[in-house]
Coordinates of C-alpha atoms in Angstrom, one line a residue:
Chain A
M1 CA -14.4 58.4 -4.9
K2 CA -13.5 55.3 -3.1
V3 CA -16.3 53.9 -0.5
L4 CA -16.0 51.2 2.0
V5 CA -19.0 49.3 3.3
A6 CA -19.0 46.9 6.4
V7 CA -20.9 43.8 6.2
K8 CA -21.9 41.5 9.0
R9 CA -23.1 38.0 8.8
V10 CA -25.8 37.2 10.9
V11 CA -28.8 34.3 11.5
D12 CA -30.9 34.7 8.1
Y13 CA -34.0 37.2 9.4
N14 CA -37.0 34.2 8.4
V15 CA -35.2 31.7 11.1
K16 CA -36.8 31.2 14.2
V17 CA -33.9 31.4 16.7
R18 CA -33.1 29.6 19.3
V19 CA -31.5 29.3 22.9
Q20 CA -29.3 26.9 23.5
A21 CA -29.8 24.3 26.1
D22 CA -27.2 25.9 28.5
H23 CA -28.4 29.1 28.2
K24 CA -24.6 30.4 27.2
A25 CA -25.9 31.3 23.5
V26 CA -27.8 31.4 20.4
E27 CA -27.9 28.3 18.7
L28 CA -25.8 28.4 15.7
A29 CA -25.1 25.4 14.2
N30 CA -27.3 24.3 11.2
V31 CA -28.9 27.6 10.9
K32 CA -29.4 29.3 7.6
M33 CA -27.1 32.6 7.9
S34 CA -27.3 35.5 5.2
I35 CA -26.2 38.9 5.3
N36 CA -27.3 41.4 7.8
P37 CA -30.2 43.3 6.0
F38 CA -28.8 46.4 6.7
C39 CA -25.9 45.7 5.4
E40 CA -27.6 44.5 2.4
I41 CA -28.8 48.0 1.8
A42 CA -25.5 49.6 3.1
V43 CA -23.6 47.5 -0.3
E44 CA -26.6 48.3 -2.6
E45 CA -26.2 51.8 -1.6
A46 CA -22.3 51.6 -2.7
V47 CA -23.4 50.3 -5.6
R48 CA -25.8 52.9 -6.9
L49 CA -23.2 55.3 -5.9
K50 CA -21.0 53.9 -8.2
E51 CA -23.5 53.6 -11.0
K52 CA -24.2 57.3 -10.7
G53 CA -20.3 57.7 -11.9
I54 CA -20.2 58.9 -8.0
A55 CA -17.9 56.2 -6.6
T56 CA -15.2 54.6 -7.9
E57 CA -14.2 52.1 -6.0
I58 CA -16.1 49.8 -3.2
V59 CA -14.0 47.8 -0.8
A60 CA -16.6 45.2 1.4
V61 CA -15.1 44.4 4.9
S62 CA -16.7 41.8 7.3
I63 CA -15.0 40.5 10.7
G64 CA -15.7 37.2 11.0
S65 CA -15.0 33.7 10.8
K66 CA -14.3 31.9 7.9
G67 CA -17.8 31.8 6.7
C68 CA -18.2 35.8 6.5
Q69 CA -16.2 35.2 3.4
E70 CA -19.5 33.6 2.1
T71 CA -21.0 37.2 3.0
L72 CA -18.5 38.9 0.9
R73 CA -18.8 37.7 -1.7
T74 CA -22.5 38.2 -1.5
A75 CA -21.5 42.3 -1.2
L76 CA -19.1 41.6 -4.2
G77 CA -22.3 39.7 -6.5
L78 CA -24.2 42.7 -5.4
G79 CA -21.8 45.0 -6.8
A80 CA -18.5 45.6 -4.8
D81 CA -14.9 45.4 -5.9
R82 CA -12.5 43.9 -3.5
A83 CA -13.2 42.5 -0.1
V84 CA -11.1 42.2 3.0
Q85 CA -11.8 39.8 5.8
I86 CA -10.4 40.0 9.4
E87 CA -9.8 37.0 10.7
T88 CA -11.7 36.6 14.3
E89 CA -13.6 34.5 16.5
D90 CA -17.4 35.3 16.0
G91 CA -18.9 37.5 18.4
V92 CA -16.5 40.3 18.9
D93 CA -17.8 43.6 20.2
S94 CA -18.9 46.2 18.7
L95 CA -15.8 48.5 20.0
A96 CA -13.2 46.5 19.1
V97 CA -15.3 46.5 15.3
A98 CA -14.5 49.7 15.0
K99 CA -11.7 50.0 16.2
L100 CA -10.3 46.9 13.6
L101 CA -12.8 49.2 10.7
A102 CA -10.9 52.4 12.0
E103 CA -7.8 50.8 11.4
V104 CA -8.9 49.3 7.4
A105 CA -10.3 52.8 6.9
K106 CA -6.5 54.2 7.8
T107 CA -4.8 52.2 5.2
E108 CA -8.0 52.9 2.4
S109 CA -8.6 56.3 3.0
P110 CA -12.3 56.2 2.0
D111 CA -14.2 59.5 1.4
L112 CA -17.2 57.7 2.8
I113 CA -18.2 54.3 5.4
I114 CA -21.3 53.1 4.4
L115 CA -22.7 50.3 7.2
G116 CA -25.8 49.3 8.5
K117 CA -27.1 50.7 11.3
Q118 CA -27.8 47.6 13.6
A119 CA -26.8 43.6 13.1
I120 CA -29.8 41.6 13.5
D121 CA -28.1 39.2 16.4
S122 CA -26.7 41.7 18.8
D123 CA -29.2 44.8 17.9
N124 CA -26.5 47.0 19.4
N125 CA -26.6 49.8 16.7
Q126 CA -23.3 51.2 17.8
T127 CA -20.6 50.8 15.2
G128 CA -20.8 52.9 12.5
Q129 CA -21.1 56.3 15.6
M130 CA -18.3 54.0 17.4
L131 CA -16.2 54.1 14.2
A132 CA -17.2 57.7 13.7
A133 CA -16.1 58.5 16.5
L134 CA -12.4 56.9 16.1
L135 CA -12.1 58.5 13.0
D136 CA -13.8 62.0 13.9
M137 CA -15.3 61.9 11.5
P138 CA -19.3 63.3 11.2
Q139 CA -21.8 60.6 11.0
A140 CA -24.9 60.6 9.7
T141 CA -27.1 57.5 11.2
F142 CA -30.6 55.3 10.1
A143 CA -30.2 57.5 6.4
S144 CA -33.4 56.9 4.3
E145 CA -31.3 59.1 1.4
V146 CA -28.0 60.0 0.8
V147 CA -26.7 62.3 -2.1
V148 CA -23.0 63.1 -2.5
E149 CA -22.7 66.3 -4.4
N150 CA -20.2 69.1 -3.4
G151 CA -17.3 67.4 -1.1
E152 CA -20.6 66.7 1.4
A153 CA -23.1 63.9 1.9
Q154 CA -26.7 65.3 2.6
V155 CA -28.5 62.4 4.7
T156 CA -32.0 62.4 5.2
R157 CA -32.2 60.7 8.7
E158 CA -35.4 58.2 10.0
I159 CA -35.6 60.3 13.6
D160 CA -38.5 59.3 16.3
G161 CA -41.4 61.4 14.8
G162 CA -40.1 61.6 11.5
L163 CA -37.1 62.8 9.1
Q164 CA -33.9 65.3 9.6
T165 CA -31.8 66.1 7.1
L166 CA -27.9 66.2 7.5
A167 CA -25.2 67.8 5.9
V168 CA -21.8 66.1 6.4
S169 CA -18.5 67.0 4.9
L170 CA -16.7 63.6 3.3
P171 CA -15.4 62.3 4.6
A172 CA -17.9 60.5 6.5
V173 CA -19.7 57.6 8.2
V174 CA -23.5 56.9 7.2
T175 CA -26.0 54.1 8.4
T176 CA -28.8 52.6 6.5
D177 CA -31.8 52.4 7.8
L178 CA -34.8 50.4 5.9
R179 CA -36.2 52.9 3.4
L180 CA -32.4 54.0 2.0
N181 CA -33.1 51.3 -1.0
E182 CA -34.0 48.3 -1.9
P183 CA -31.6 45.4 -2.6
R184 CA -31.4 44.0 -5.9
F185 CA -31.2 40.1 -6.4
I186 CA -27.6 39.1 -7.6
K187 CA -27.7 37.4 -10.9
L188 CA -26.3 34.2 -11.6
P189 CA -23.5 35.6 -14.0
N190 CA -22.6 38.1 -11.2
I191 CA -22.0 35.2 -8.5
M192 CA -19.5 34.0 -10.9
K193 CA -18.2 37.1 -11.3
A194 CA -17.9 37.5 -7.7
K195 CA -15.7 34.6 -7.2
K196 CA -13.1 35.6 -8.8
K197 CA -13.3 39.1 -7.3
P198 CA -10.2 39.6 -4.8
L199 CA -10.7 39.2 -1.2
D200 CA -7.6 39.7 1.2
V201 CA -7.4 38.2 4.5
K202 CA -6.3 39.8 7.7
T203 CA -5.5 39.4 11.0
P204 CA -6.5 41.7 14.4
E205 CA -2.9 41.1 15.2
E206 CA -1.3 42.7 11.8
L207 CA -3.6 45.7 12.5
G208 CA -2.7 46.1 15.7
V209 CA -5.8 45.9 17.8
S210 CA -6.9 43.8 20.7
T211 CA -10.1 42.3 20.0
A212 CA -10.5 41.4 24.5
S213 CA -14.2 42.8 25.7
N214 CA -14.6 44.1 29.0
V215 CA -18.3 42.9 28.7
N216 CA -19.4 39.1 29.8
V217 CA -22.5 37.3 29.1
I218 CA -23.3 35.7 31.9
S219 CA -26.9 34.2 30.4
V220 CA -28.8 34.3 26.9
T221 CA -32.4 33.2 27.8
P222 CA -35.4 33.0 25.8
P223 CA -38.5 35.4 26.1
A224 CA -41.3 34.2 28.4
E225 CA -43.7 32.2 26.5
R226 CA -46.8 33.8 25.4
Q227 CA -49.8 31.7 25.5
G228 CA -52.3 31.7 23.2
G229 CA -55.8 33.1 24.3
I230 CA -58.9 32.6 23.2
K231 CA -61.0 32.7 20.1
V232 CA -63.5 35.5 20.3
G233 CA -67.0 35.0 18.4
S234 CA -67.9 38.1 17.3
V235 CA -66.7 42.0 17.4
A236 CA -69.4 43.0 20.4
E237 CA -67.3 40.0 22.2
L238 CA -64.1 41.4 21.5
V239 CA -64.9 44.8 22.4
E240 CA -66.7 43.6 25.6
K241 CA -63.3 41.6 26.8
L242 CA -61.2 44.2 25.7
K243 CA -63.4 46.7 28.2
N244 CA -64.1 44.4 30.8
E245 CA -61.2 41.3 31.3
A246 CA -57.8 43.3 29.6
K247 CA -59.1 46.4 30.8
V248 CA -57.0 48.1 27.8
I249 CA -59.9 50.6 26.7
A250 CA -62.6 52.3 28.4
Chain B
M1 CA -21.6 55.8 42.6
S2 CA -22.9 58.4 40.1
I3 CA -24.6 58.6 37.2
L4 CA -25.1 61.0 34.6
I5 CA -28.7 60.9 32.2
I6 CA -28.4 62.5 28.5
A7 CA -31.8 64.6 29.2
E8 CA -34.6 63.8 25.6
H9 CA -35.9 66.8 24.8
D10 CA -37.0 69.1 22.1
N11 CA -35.7 72.3 23.5
A12 CA -38.7 73.6 24.7
N13 CA -40.1 69.9 26.5
L14 CA -38.4 67.0 28.9
K15 CA -39.3 64.3 26.9
P16 CA -40.6 61.2 28.5
A17 CA -38.5 58.6 27.8
T18 CA -36.2 60.7 30.3
L19 CA -38.4 59.7 33.2
N20 CA -37.9 56.1 32.4
T21 CA -34.1 56.5 31.9
L22 CA -34.1 57.9 35.5
A23 CA -36.0 55.1 36.7
A24 CA -33.5 53.4 35.1
A25 CA -30.5 54.8 37.2
T26 CA -32.8 55.0 40.8
Q27 CA -32.4 50.9 40.7
I28 CA -28.5 51.0 39.6
G29 CA -27.9 53.6 42.3
G30 CA -26.2 56.6 43.2
D31 CA -26.1 60.7 42.6
V32 CA -28.4 61.3 39.6
D33 CA -27.1 64.5 37.4
L34 CA -29.4 65.0 34.7
L35 CA -27.9 67.1 31.2
V36 CA -29.8 69.2 29.5
V37 CA -28.0 69.9 26.0
G38 CA -29.9 72.6 23.6
A39 CA -30.3 75.9 22.6
N40 CA -33.0 77.9 24.2
C41 CA -33.7 75.2 26.5
Q42 CA -34.4 76.6 30.3
T43 CA -37.5 76.0 30.7
V44 CA -36.3 72.1 29.6
A45 CA -34.2 72.5 32.3
E46 CA -36.5 73.6 34.6
Q47 CA -38.8 70.9 33.9
A48 CA -36.0 68.8 34.3
S49 CA -35.2 69.9 38.2
K50 CA -38.4 69.1 39.6
A51 CA -38.2 65.2 37.9
E52 CA -37.9 62.9 40.8
G53 CA -34.4 61.9 41.7
V54 CA -32.3 64.1 40.7
S55 CA -29.7 65.8 42.4
R56 CA -28.4 67.9 40.2
V57 CA -29.8 69.9 36.5
L58 CA -26.5 70.6 34.3
L59 CA -27.3 73.1 31.4
A60 CA -25.5 73.5 28.4
D61 CA -27.7 75.9 26.6
N62 CA -25.6 77.3 23.4
S63 CA -26.7 77.8 19.6
V64 CA -24.1 75.1 18.2
Y65 CA -26.3 72.5 20.4
E66 CA -29.9 73.3 19.0
Y67 CA -29.7 70.1 16.8
Q68 CA -28.3 67.9 19.6
L69 CA -25.6 66.6 16.8
A70 CA -23.6 63.5 18.0
E71 CA -19.7 64.9 17.1
N72 CA -20.2 67.9 19.6
V73 CA -22.7 66.6 22.1
S74 CA -20.6 63.7 22.5
K75 CA -17.3 65.6 23.1
L76 CA -19.2 67.7 25.6
V77 CA -20.4 64.7 27.6
V78 CA -16.8 63.4 27.7
E79 CA -15.7 66.5 28.8
L80 CA -18.2 66.2 31.4
S81 CA -17.5 62.4 32.0
E82 CA -15.0 62.3 35.1
G83 CA -16.1 61.0 38.1
Y84 CA -19.0 59.2 37.0
S85 CA -19.7 55.7 37.4
H86 CA -22.3 55.0 34.5
I87 CA -23.3 57.6 31.7
L88 CA -27.3 56.8 30.4
A89 CA -29.5 58.1 27.8
P90 CA -33.0 57.5 26.5
A91 CA -32.3 54.1 23.7
T92 CA -34.3 56.8 21.4
T93 CA -32.9 58.2 17.8
T94 CA -31.1 60.8 19.3
G95 CA -29.4 58.5 22.2
K96 CA -29.1 55.9 20.3
N97 CA -26.7 58.1 17.4
M98 CA -24.7 60.0 20.2
L99 CA -23.9 57.8 22.9
P100 CA -21.7 55.0 21.2
R101 CA -19.6 58.2 20.0
V102 CA -19.1 58.9 23.8
A103 CA -18.8 54.6 24.7
A104 CA -15.6 55.2 21.8
L105 CA -14.0 58.0 23.0
L106 CA -13.9 56.9 26.2
D107 CA -12.3 54.0 25.3
V108 CA -15.9 51.3 26.6
A109 CA -18.5 49.2 25.5
Q110 CA -21.7 50.6 25.6
L111 CA -25.1 48.4 26.4
S112 CA -27.5 48.7 24.0
D113 CA -31.7 49.2 25.0
V114 CA -31.1 47.8 28.6
I115 CA -34.5 46.8 30.0
K116 CA -33.5 45.5 33.1
V117 CA -31.2 46.2 36.1
E118 CA -29.9 43.5 38.1
S119 CA -27.1 45.3 40.0
A120 CA -24.7 48.5 39.2
D121 CA -22.5 46.0 36.9
T122 CA -24.8 43.4 35.2
F123 CA -28.1 44.4 32.9
V124 CA -30.6 42.8 31.2
R125 CA -30.9 43.4 27.3
P126 CA -33.2 42.0 24.4
I127 CA -30.6 40.4 21.4
Y128 CA -32.5 39.1 17.9
A129 CA -34.7 41.1 18.2
G130 CA -36.4 40.1 21.8
N131 CA -36.5 36.9 20.7
A132 CA -33.8 35.8 22.9
I133 CA -32.4 37.8 26.1
A134 CA -29.2 38.3 27.2
T135 CA -27.9 38.8 31.0
V136 CA -24.1 40.5 30.7
Q137 CA -21.8 42.0 33.1
S138 CA -19.5 45.0 32.1
N139 CA -16.4 45.7 33.9
D140 CA -15.1 49.1 32.2
T141 CA -14.6 51.6 35.2
V142 CA -17.8 53.4 33.4
K143 CA -20.5 51.5 32.2
V144 CA -22.1 53.7 29.2
I145 CA -26.0 52.3 28.6
T146 CA -28.8 53.2 26.9
I147 CA -32.1 52.3 28.0
R148 CA -35.4 51.0 26.9
A149 CA -38.2 53.1 28.0
T150 CA -40.7 49.8 28.2
G151 CA -38.9 48.3 30.2
F152 CA -39.1 50.7 33.3
D153 CA -42.5 53.0 35.0
P154 CA -41.6 56.5 34.7
V155 CA -40.3 58.1 38.0
S156 CA -42.4 61.0 38.8
A157 CA -42.3 64.5 36.6
E158 CA -42.9 66.6 39.7
G159 CA -41.4 67.0 43.4
G160 CA -37.6 67.1 42.8
S161 CA -35.9 70.6 43.3
A162 CA -32.5 69.4 42.0
E163 CA -29.5 72.3 41.6
L164 CA -29.4 74.4 38.4
V165 CA -25.6 74.6 36.8
T166 CA -25.2 76.1 33.9
L167 CA -22.6 74.7 31.4
S168 CA -19.8 77.0 29.6
Q169 CA -18.4 74.4 27.4
V170 CA -19.1 75.5 23.9
I171 CA -17.8 73.0 21.2
A172 CA -19.0 73.9 17.7
S173 CA -19.8 71.2 15.5
D174 CA -17.6 71.9 11.5
K175 CA -18.1 68.9 9.9
S176 CA -21.6 68.5 10.2
R177 CA -24.9 70.6 9.9
F178 CA -28.6 70.3 10.0
V179 CA -30.8 71.5 6.8
G180 CA -34.2 70.3 7.7
E181 CA -36.8 68.6 9.3
E182 CA -40.0 66.9 8.5
L183 CA -41.5 66.0 11.9
A184 CA -44.9 63.5 11.1
E185 CA -47.9 66.4 11.7
S186 CA -49.5 63.9 13.1
D187 CA -52.6 64.0 15.6
R188 CA -51.6 60.4 16.4
P189 CA -48.9 59.2 18.9
E190 CA -45.2 57.8 17.8
L191 CA -45.8 54.1 17.1
T192 CA -42.7 53.8 19.7
A193 CA -44.4 55.8 21.8
A194 CA -48.4 54.3 21.4
N195 CA -50.3 53.0 24.1
I196 CA -52.2 51.2 21.5
I197 CA -51.6 50.1 18.2
V198 CA -53.4 49.2 15.5
S199 CA -51.3 47.4 12.5
G200 CA -52.3 46.0 8.8
G201 CA -50.8 43.3 7.1
R202 CA -50.5 41.8 3.7
G203 CA -54.6 41.1 4.1
M204 CA -55.5 44.6 4.1
G205 CA -54.9 44.0 0.1
S206 CA -54.4 47.5 -1.1
G207 CA -52.9 50.9 0.1
D208 CA -56.0 52.3 0.4
N209 CA -57.5 49.8 2.1
F210 CA -55.8 51.0 5.2
K211 CA -57.4 53.9 5.4
I212 CA -60.2 51.7 7.0
L213 CA -57.7 51.3 10.1
D214 CA -57.6 54.9 10.9
G215 CA -61.0 55.1 11.6
V216 CA -60.4 52.7 14.9
A217 CA -56.8 53.9 15.3
D218 CA -58.4 57.7 15.7
K219 CA -61.4 56.0 18.2
L220 CA -58.3 54.4 20.4
G221 CA -55.9 57.2 20.4
A222 CA -53.9 54.3 18.4
A223 CA -51.0 54.5 16.3
V224 CA -51.1 52.9 13.0
G225 CA -48.5 49.9 12.0
A226 CA -47.6 47.9 9.5
S227 CA -45.8 44.2 8.9
R228 CA -43.1 44.2 6.3
A229 CA -45.2 42.2 4.1
A230 CA -47.5 45.5 3.5
V231 CA -44.3 47.3 3.8
D232 CA -42.6 45.1 0.5
A233 CA -46.0 44.9 -1.3
G234 CA -45.7 48.7 -1.2
F235 CA -49.2 49.6 0.8
V236 CA -47.6 51.7 2.9
P237 CA -44.1 53.5 4.1
N238 CA -41.4 51.6 5.6
D239 CA -41.4 54.2 8.8
L240 CA -44.6 52.2 9.5
Q241 CA -43.2 49.0 9.7
V242 CA -43.1 47.0 13.3
G243 CA -40.8 43.8 13.2
Q244 CA -37.6 42.3 13.5
T245 CA -36.3 45.0 10.8
G246 CA -38.1 47.8 11.7
K247 CA -39.9 49.0 14.9
T248 CA -39.8 47.1 18.0
V249 CA -43.0 48.2 19.7
A250 CA -44.5 47.3 23.3
P251 CA -47.9 49.1 24.0
D252 CA -50.8 48.2 26.1
L253 CA -52.5 46.8 23.6
Y254 CA -51.7 45.8 19.4
V255 CA -54.7 45.0 17.1
A256 CA -53.4 43.2 14.5
V257 CA -55.7 43.1 11.0
G258 CA -54.7 40.9 8.4
I259 CA -51.0 40.3 9.7
S260 CA -50.6 36.5 9.4
G261 CA -47.7 36.5 12.2
A262 CA -44.6 36.1 10.7
I263 CA -41.5 35.7 12.9
Q264 CA -40.0 38.5 12.0
H265 CA -42.8 40.7 13.0
L266 CA -44.0 38.6 15.7
A267 CA -40.1 40.0 17.1
G268 CA -41.5 44.0 16.6
M269 CA -44.5 43.3 18.5
K270 CA -44.5 40.0 21.0
D271 CA -43.9 41.6 24.4
S272 CA -47.7 43.9 24.0
K273 CA -49.1 43.4 27.0
V274 CA -53.0 42.6 25.3
I275 CA -52.6 40.9 21.6
V276 CA -56.0 41.2 18.9
A277 CA -56.3 39.7 16.0
I278 CA -58.1 39.7 13.5
N279 CA -57.8 37.4 10.4
K280 CA -59.7 35.3 8.4
D281 CA -57.2 32.5 8.3
E282 CA -58.1 30.2 11.7
E283 CA -54.5 28.8 10.9
A284 CA -52.6 32.0 10.6
P285 CA -49.7 31.7 13.1
I286 CA -50.9 35.4 15.2
F287 CA -53.5 33.5 16.4
Q288 CA -51.3 31.4 18.5
I289 CA -50.0 34.2 20.3
A290 CA -53.0 36.2 20.1
D291 CA -54.8 37.2 23.8
Y292 CA -58.0 37.2 22.0
G293 CA -58.3 36.1 18.2
L294 CA -61.7 36.9 15.9
V295 CA -61.8 35.3 13.2
A296 CA -63.3 37.3 10.7
D297 CA -62.9 39.3 7.0
L298 CA -61.3 42.3 8.3
F299 CA -63.4 44.7 5.8
E300 CA -66.9 43.7 7.5
A301 CA -64.7 43.3 11.4
V302 CA -63.0 46.8 11.1
P303 CA -65.9 48.8 10.5
E304 CA -67.9 47.0 13.1
L305 CA -65.2 47.7 15.7
E306 CA -65.0 51.2 14.5
S307 CA -68.5 51.6 15.6
A308 CA -68.8 49.7 18.9
L309 CA -65.8 51.8 20.0

């Protein structure tokens, strides 16, 4: 069984992002970049399927400028077998990403496509669902458990208020939630091995996909600054303030 | 302009997030149709017809829609989409699951988690877990949007008298089937819907110690949350996680107990109306954003708080 995994390069989740002075975008110069945490979980899940003998090959795909090759090397270090970069400017919108991935999927014919449920930069939570729609595949989003057997995937999903289990026939698209797994640390020998694994570069033109977007970003501003408040001296004072000043408890 | 909203419900009751979404639609302007897709959900349609600002309720009531699977519901919405300028759904797990499929089938972008309507084509949405706020304009012919409930005060659930239209389309889902569900049977509200949240961090020390938060949460009718540090330490399951990689919340009152205030946690809760921090380290960054800070040993302060409430 072949597994396709999509990975995105984003600002590391421990970095406090700052908005550019011109309010056009978030400052990305000299900022630590990492693999999107949900994408890392997606790669880990694919690797576990391979370790169980279910998956036979894992292909990692990333879309963006040259920097995302680093992210693909991370995926290869985790255990993906080969990688495909689609060279674009950064910040291509979800629909274009889904269309590019759909073209890759048509060539690769994977049985399972695993993506993170969302990227922690744009927070869209769209690409997996859009990809499934374009390929007319079933989807199981926000997965916390994936069991592959008998030509289907039984996926437990994190929904508001609890868990839901769906069975989707393969090929299918799965997007990962946090509880699915804890990605491994990449050992040094695997970093070395990852450098030697194949990485192809393709362009949107080769795939026949336009990356133009109908959505314009007018501005990106910092959120309203939250002012620190006061220190209270005791629990009694705290309760008094919450009742009479903030009026949030009765 | 004409707006289609996909109602959030569980086949028995219309969920409040629908009313917040209706409020967003009112700000966009135009006729609003509310689509109820489910099975044996006639009562939901009746509730929907009473909600303020609804012109028509479209009811697709069939066993194939019982679990609102994305595969067939998205196709139904696309069939109905003709003539609408906007298609909206609440940014719940149901809306987030299904609506991008609709957008892709219509070959348009989706705007996720909108918190403010600037005009019929311009919307405000948080990015980087709320650490930046983007204003975006869509030139798509149909604007497909999920609405974050906390951004809009709900319209009234009563007073409307929308026309009820029963739909006949039956679209089966043959590639996906429902196996089961396990809904949390807690008397406490869901994290993302709670008015008050009491959260614990690494300072709680252990999973057992988290139980001391339950007493306070029960008295306040609050949900219990946790920081990523507490989840990573194995104290509590991941579904309690508030933060950039967990849930984003904005309750009226957020009580952070033994939470230092890592950036990724703040990203998930800093839009709370009132923040209380209880921490024994007075240098903890959480105090920089807390409205009320109490420097104290949580194992003394929390039981004292419980009895004071």
